[in-house]
C-alpha positions as a printed Julia matrix, in Angstrom:
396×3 Matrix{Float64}:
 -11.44   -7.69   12.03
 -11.9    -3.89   12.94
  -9.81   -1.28   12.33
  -8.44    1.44   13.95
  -9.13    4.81   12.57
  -6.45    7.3    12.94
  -5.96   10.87   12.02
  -6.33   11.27    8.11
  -8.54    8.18    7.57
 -11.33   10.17    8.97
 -11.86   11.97    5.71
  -9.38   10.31    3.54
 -11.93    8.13    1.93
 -13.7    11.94    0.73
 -11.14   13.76    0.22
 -10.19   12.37   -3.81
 -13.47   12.93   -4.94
 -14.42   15.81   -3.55
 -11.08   17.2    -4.59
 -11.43   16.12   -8.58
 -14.75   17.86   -7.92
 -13.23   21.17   -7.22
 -11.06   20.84   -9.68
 -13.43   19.83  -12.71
 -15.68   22.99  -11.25
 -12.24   25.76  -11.09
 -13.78   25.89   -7.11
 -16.57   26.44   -4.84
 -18.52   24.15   -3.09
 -18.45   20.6    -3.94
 -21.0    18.99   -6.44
 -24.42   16.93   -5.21
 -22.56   14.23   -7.23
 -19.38   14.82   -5.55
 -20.96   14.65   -2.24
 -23.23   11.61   -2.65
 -19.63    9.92   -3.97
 -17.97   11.27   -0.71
 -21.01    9.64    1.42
 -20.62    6.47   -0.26
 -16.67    5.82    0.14
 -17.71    7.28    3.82
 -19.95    4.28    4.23
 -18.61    1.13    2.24
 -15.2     1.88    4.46
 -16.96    2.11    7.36
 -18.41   -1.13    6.34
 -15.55   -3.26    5.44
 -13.83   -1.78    8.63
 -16.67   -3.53   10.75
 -16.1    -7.09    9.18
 -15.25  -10.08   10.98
 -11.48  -11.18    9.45
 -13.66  -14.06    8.16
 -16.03  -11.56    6.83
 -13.8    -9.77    5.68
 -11.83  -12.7     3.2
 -15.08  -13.88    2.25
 -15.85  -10.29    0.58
 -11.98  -10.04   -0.94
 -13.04  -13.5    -2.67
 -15.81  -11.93   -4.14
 -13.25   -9.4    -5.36
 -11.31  -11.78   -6.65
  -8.05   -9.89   -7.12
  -6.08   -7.45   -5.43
  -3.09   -5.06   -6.61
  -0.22   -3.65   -5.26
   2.7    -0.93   -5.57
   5.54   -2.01   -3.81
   8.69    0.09   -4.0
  10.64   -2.87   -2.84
  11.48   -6.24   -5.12
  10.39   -8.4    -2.1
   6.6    -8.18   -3.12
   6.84  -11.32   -5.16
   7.7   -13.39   -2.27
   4.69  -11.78   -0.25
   2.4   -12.31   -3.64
   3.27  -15.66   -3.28
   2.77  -16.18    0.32
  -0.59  -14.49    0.16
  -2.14  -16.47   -2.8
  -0.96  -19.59   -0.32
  -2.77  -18.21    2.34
  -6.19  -16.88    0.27
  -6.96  -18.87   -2.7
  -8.9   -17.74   -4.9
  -7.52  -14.18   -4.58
  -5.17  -13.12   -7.1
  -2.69  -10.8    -5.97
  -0.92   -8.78   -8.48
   2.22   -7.35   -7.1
   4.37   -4.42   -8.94
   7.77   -3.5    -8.16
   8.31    0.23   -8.52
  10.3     2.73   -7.05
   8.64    5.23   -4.33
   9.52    7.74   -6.44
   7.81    6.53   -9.77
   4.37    5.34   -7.2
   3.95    8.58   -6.33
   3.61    9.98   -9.82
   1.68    7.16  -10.78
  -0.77    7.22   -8.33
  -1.13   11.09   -8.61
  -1.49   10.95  -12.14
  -4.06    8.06  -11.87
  -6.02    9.56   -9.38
  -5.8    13.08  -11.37
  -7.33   10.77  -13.91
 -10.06    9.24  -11.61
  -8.74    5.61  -12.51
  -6.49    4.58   -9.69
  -5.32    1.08  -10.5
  -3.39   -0.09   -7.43
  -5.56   -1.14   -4.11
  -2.65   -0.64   -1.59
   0.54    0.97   -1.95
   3.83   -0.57    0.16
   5.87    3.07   -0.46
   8.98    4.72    1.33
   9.43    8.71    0.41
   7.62    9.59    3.32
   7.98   13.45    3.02
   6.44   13.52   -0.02
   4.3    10.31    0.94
   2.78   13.06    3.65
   2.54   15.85    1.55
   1.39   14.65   -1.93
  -0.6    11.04   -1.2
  -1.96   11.29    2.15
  -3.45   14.82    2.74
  -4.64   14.98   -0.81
  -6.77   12.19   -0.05
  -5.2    10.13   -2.85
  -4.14    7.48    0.53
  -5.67    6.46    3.62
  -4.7     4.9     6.66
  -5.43    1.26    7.78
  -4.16   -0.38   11.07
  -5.94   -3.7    11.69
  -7.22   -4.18   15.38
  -5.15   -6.97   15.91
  -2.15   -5.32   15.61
  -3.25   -1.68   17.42
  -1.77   -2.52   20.31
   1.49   -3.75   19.29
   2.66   -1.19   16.9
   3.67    1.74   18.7
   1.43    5.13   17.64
   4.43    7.16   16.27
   4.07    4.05   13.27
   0.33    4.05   13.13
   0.54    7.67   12.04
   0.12    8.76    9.65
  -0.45    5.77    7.79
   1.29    2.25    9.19
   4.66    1.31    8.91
   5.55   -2.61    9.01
   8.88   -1.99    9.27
  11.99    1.13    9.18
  14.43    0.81    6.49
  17.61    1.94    5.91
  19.94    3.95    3.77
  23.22    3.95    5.48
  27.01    3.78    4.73
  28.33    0.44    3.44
  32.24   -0.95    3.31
  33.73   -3.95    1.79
  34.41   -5.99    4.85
  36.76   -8.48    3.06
  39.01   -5.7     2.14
  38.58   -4.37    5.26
  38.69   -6.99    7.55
  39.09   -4.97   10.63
  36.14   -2.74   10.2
  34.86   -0.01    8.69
  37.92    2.61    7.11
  35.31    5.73    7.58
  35.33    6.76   11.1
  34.2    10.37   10.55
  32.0    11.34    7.12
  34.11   14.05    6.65
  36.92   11.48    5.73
  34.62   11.21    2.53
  35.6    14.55    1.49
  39.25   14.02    1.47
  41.75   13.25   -1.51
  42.05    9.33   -0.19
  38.33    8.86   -1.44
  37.91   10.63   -4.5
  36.13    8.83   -7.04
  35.25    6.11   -4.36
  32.14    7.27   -2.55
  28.83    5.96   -4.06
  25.46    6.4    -4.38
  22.02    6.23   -6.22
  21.09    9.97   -7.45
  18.96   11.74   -5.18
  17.31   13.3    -8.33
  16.38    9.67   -8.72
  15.58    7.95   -5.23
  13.58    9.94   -2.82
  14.83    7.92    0.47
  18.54    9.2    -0.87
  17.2    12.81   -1.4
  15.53   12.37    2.43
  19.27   11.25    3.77
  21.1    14.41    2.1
  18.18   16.29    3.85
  18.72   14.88    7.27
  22.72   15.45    6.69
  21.12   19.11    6.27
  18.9    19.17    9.09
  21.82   17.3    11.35
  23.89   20.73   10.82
  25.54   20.98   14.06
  26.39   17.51   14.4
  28.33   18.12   11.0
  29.58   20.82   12.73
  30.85   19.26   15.74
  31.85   16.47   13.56
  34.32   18.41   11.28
  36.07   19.86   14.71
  36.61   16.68   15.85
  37.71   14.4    12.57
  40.16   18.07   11.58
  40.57   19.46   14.61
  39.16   23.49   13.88
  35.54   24.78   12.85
  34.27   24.61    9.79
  34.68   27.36    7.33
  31.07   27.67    4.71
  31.8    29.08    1.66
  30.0    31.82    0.38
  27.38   29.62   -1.75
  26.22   27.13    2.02
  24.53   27.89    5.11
  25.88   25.54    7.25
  27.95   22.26    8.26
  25.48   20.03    6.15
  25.49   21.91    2.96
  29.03   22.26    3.62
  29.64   18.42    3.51
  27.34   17.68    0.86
  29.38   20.29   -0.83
  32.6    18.87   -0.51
  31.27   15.42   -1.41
  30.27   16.3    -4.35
  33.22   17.95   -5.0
  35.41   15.08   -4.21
  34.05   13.44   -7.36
  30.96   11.3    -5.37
  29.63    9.01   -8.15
  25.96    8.6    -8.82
  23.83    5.95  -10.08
  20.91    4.86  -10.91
  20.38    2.1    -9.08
  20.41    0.69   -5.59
  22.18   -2.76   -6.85
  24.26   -0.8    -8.92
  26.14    0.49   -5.43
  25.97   -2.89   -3.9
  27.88   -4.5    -6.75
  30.67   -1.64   -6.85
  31.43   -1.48   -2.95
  30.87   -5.34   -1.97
  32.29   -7.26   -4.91
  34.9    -9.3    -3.48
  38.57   -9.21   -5.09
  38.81   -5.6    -4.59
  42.13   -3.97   -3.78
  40.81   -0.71   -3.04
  36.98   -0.69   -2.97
  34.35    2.56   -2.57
  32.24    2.81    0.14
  28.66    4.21   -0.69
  25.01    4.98    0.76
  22.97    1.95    0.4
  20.18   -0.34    2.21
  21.51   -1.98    5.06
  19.11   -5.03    4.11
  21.12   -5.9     1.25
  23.51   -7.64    2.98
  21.04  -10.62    2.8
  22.41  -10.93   -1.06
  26.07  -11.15    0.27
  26.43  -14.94   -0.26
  24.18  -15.18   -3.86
  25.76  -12.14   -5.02
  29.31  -12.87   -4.12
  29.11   -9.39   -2.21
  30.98   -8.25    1.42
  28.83   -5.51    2.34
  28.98   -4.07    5.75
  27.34   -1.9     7.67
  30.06    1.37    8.47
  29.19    0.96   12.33
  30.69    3.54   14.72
  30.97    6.43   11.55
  30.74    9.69   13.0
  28.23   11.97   13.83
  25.69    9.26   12.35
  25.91    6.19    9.83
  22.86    7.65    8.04
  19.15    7.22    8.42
  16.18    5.19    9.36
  12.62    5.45    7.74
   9.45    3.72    7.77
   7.81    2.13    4.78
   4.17    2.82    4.99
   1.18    0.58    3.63
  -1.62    2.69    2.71
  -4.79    2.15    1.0
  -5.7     3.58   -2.25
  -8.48    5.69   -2.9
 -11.05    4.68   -5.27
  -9.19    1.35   -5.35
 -11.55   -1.5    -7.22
 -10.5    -4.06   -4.16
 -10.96   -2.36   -0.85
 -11.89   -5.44    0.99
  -8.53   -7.42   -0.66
  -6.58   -4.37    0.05
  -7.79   -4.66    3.3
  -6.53   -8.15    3.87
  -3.31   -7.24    1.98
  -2.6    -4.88    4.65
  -3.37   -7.19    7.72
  -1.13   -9.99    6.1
   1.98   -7.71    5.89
   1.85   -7.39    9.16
   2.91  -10.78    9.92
   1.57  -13.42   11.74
   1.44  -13.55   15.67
   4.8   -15.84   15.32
   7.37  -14.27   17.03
   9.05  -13.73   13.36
   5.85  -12.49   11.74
   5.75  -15.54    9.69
   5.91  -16.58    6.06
   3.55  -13.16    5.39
   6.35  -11.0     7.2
   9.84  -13.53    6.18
  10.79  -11.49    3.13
  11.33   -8.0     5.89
  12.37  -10.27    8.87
  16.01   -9.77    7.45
  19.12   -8.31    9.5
  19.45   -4.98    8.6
  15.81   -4.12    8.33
  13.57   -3.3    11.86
  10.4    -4.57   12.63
   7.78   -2.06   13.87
   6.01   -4.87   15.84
   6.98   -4.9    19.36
   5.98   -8.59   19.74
   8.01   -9.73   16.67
  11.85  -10.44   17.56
  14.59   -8.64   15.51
  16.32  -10.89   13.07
  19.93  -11.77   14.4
  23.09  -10.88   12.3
  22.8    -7.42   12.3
  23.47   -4.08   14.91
  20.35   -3.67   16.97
  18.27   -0.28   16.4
  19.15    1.4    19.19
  23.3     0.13   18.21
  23.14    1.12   14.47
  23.99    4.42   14.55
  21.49    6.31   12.59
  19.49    9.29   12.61
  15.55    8.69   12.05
  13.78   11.4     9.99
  10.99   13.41   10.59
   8.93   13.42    7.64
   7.42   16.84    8.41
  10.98   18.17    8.9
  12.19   17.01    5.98
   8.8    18.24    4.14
  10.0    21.86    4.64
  13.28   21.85    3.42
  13.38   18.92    1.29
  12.65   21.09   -2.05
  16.0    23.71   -1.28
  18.41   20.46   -0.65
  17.2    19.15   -3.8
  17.72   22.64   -4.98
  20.93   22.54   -4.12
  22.07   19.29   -4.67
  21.82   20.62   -8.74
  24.13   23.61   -8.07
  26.64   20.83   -7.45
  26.34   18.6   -10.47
């Protein structure tokens, strides 16, 4: 298996040590021990990327072990999957929030003692800003899958598939669809107390959709003429529609928690009279049935149901495994099934879109182009992401 190479993987594999190099030195030019460390990550990826995908297992054997950050509970089932597929390589799976990766891995890498080989992360703002052009990640896109993963998710590191964090309902108390037709409505005294969702303070991906509410300004605008028929009036204290809304949400008593599940339990518990609706992963309507939920996707919600984003797979710097992580990579890609396989079953779930244009998208939820939703820009949201955040604590 060979790999394509794309725009930070050039120098990713130098960029961590040369960069703890100018650091332990207070600047200048890098040390001869820096450089020669540079040279050598330089050359064993170079290596590795050259390997047969025979090749290639035979060396993550001799690894023996592989470990990952996932910011997603669904690792286990791909640990599992994986030690099917390659015996005799351990994989060691973590579940941890994007948010609490990227610390990790910053502070590890600040340490020079990364422990994680690949990280499966969301957050891509900060993903962008913090992991990859620091070095601390590095882009890996298999061959095989080059030509079937369109480039905007090959850079800057690979996405397997976009996730969600959209508006949910309680369908069974709503059995005729969604009661939000406008967001605005979630500023009014009828839903006070009874909008949800985790704390952006807490959840990156729910700081990135109060951003894009931000950034989507004049669709607020054009929203708020049309749900109460005149032009929005900004206080003194906004700038626009968006900071507006998220305003007025927060003034109308929007809850926060802690926890994704947390919001899935209070809107889709069934037996509800009067239910909340809240921001939450349209994926988890996979638990409706175990959980005894009715979560539904608020389809047709004005000007957007909320946001799309990719979750990345990167390699780690410095990691102890890079053939393993390698293979890691590759096999969370999926098969060449038209479902991706047993490697890619645990994402092959309505409400969460492959990347893969040769792997089908799983029935029983609103096709991409149907949901609704804006997708972010993870450089856009890089720029202002800090001020929403910002202002987001003038409101609590």
């Amino acid at each position: 298996m060979r790999t394509t190479r794309r725009q930070f993987q050039i120098t990713a594999a130098a960029s961590l040590p040369v960069l703890l190099g100018l650091s332990a030195c207070g600047g200048g030019a890098p040390t001869a021990p820096a450089d020669a460390e540079a040279a050598g990550a330089d050359e064993l990826a170079a290596e590795l990327d050259a390997l047969s995908h025979e090749e290639l297992v035979a060396r993550a054997r001799e690894e023996g072990e592989v470990t990952v950050y996932a910011f997603t509970s669904r690792i286990a089932q791909v640990e599992e999957e994986f030690e099917k597929a390659y015996p005799g390589i351990d994989m060691i799976g973590h579940d941890i929030s994007a948010t609490e990766q990227i610390a990790r891995l910053r502070s590890e890498a600040e340490a020079g003692a990364p422990s994680a080989d690949v990280a499966y992360i969301s957050d891509a703002p900060v993903v962008l800003t913090e992991l990859l052009e620091t070095g601390i990640l590095t882009a890996h896109v298999p061959e095989r899958v080059a030509d079937v993963v369109p480039e905007e998710f090959q850079e800057p590191l690979l996405a397997n598939r976009l996730s969600t964090k959209i508006l949910m309902y309680n369908e069974e108390s709503h059995p005729e669809g969604s009661p939000i037709a406008n967001l605005w409505q979630l500023t009014e005294e009828e839903w006070n107390g009874r909008v949800i969702s985790v704390d952006p303070s807490v959840r990156g991906d729910y700081l990135d959709l109060m951003t894009e509410i931000v950034l989507q300004a004049d669709a607020m605008a054009e929203a708020h003429e049309a749900h109460f028929g005149r032009p929005v009036e900004l206080d003194d204290d906004v700038r626009d529609a968006g900071e507006q809304f998220l305003k007025d949400l927060y003034a109308n008593g929007l809850v926060l928690v802690d926890d994704t599940d947390n919001v899935n339990a209070a809107v889709g518990a069934t037996g509800q009279d009067a239910p909340p609706v809240g921001f939450t992963s349209y994926s988890d309507r996979r638990d409706n049935e175990e959980e005894g939920w009715a979560l539904q996707a608020s389809l047709d919600t004005a000007p957007a149901v909320g946001i799309t984003f990719p979750a990345y797979l990167g390699l780690v710097s410095g990691g102890a495994h890079p053939a393993a992580a390698r293979l890691v990579i590759d096999f969370m890609m999926g098969d060449d099934s038209e479902t991706g396989g047993p490697a890619y079953a645990p994402f092959h779930v309505p409400g969460d879109y492959p990347v893969r244009t040769d792997v089908t998208v799983p029935a029983d939820a609103a096709p991409l182009d149907e949901l609704g939703a804006w997708t972010i820009d993870p450089a856009a949201t890089a720029e202002v992401r800090g001020q929403v955040a910002d202002l987001l604590l003038t409101f609590g």
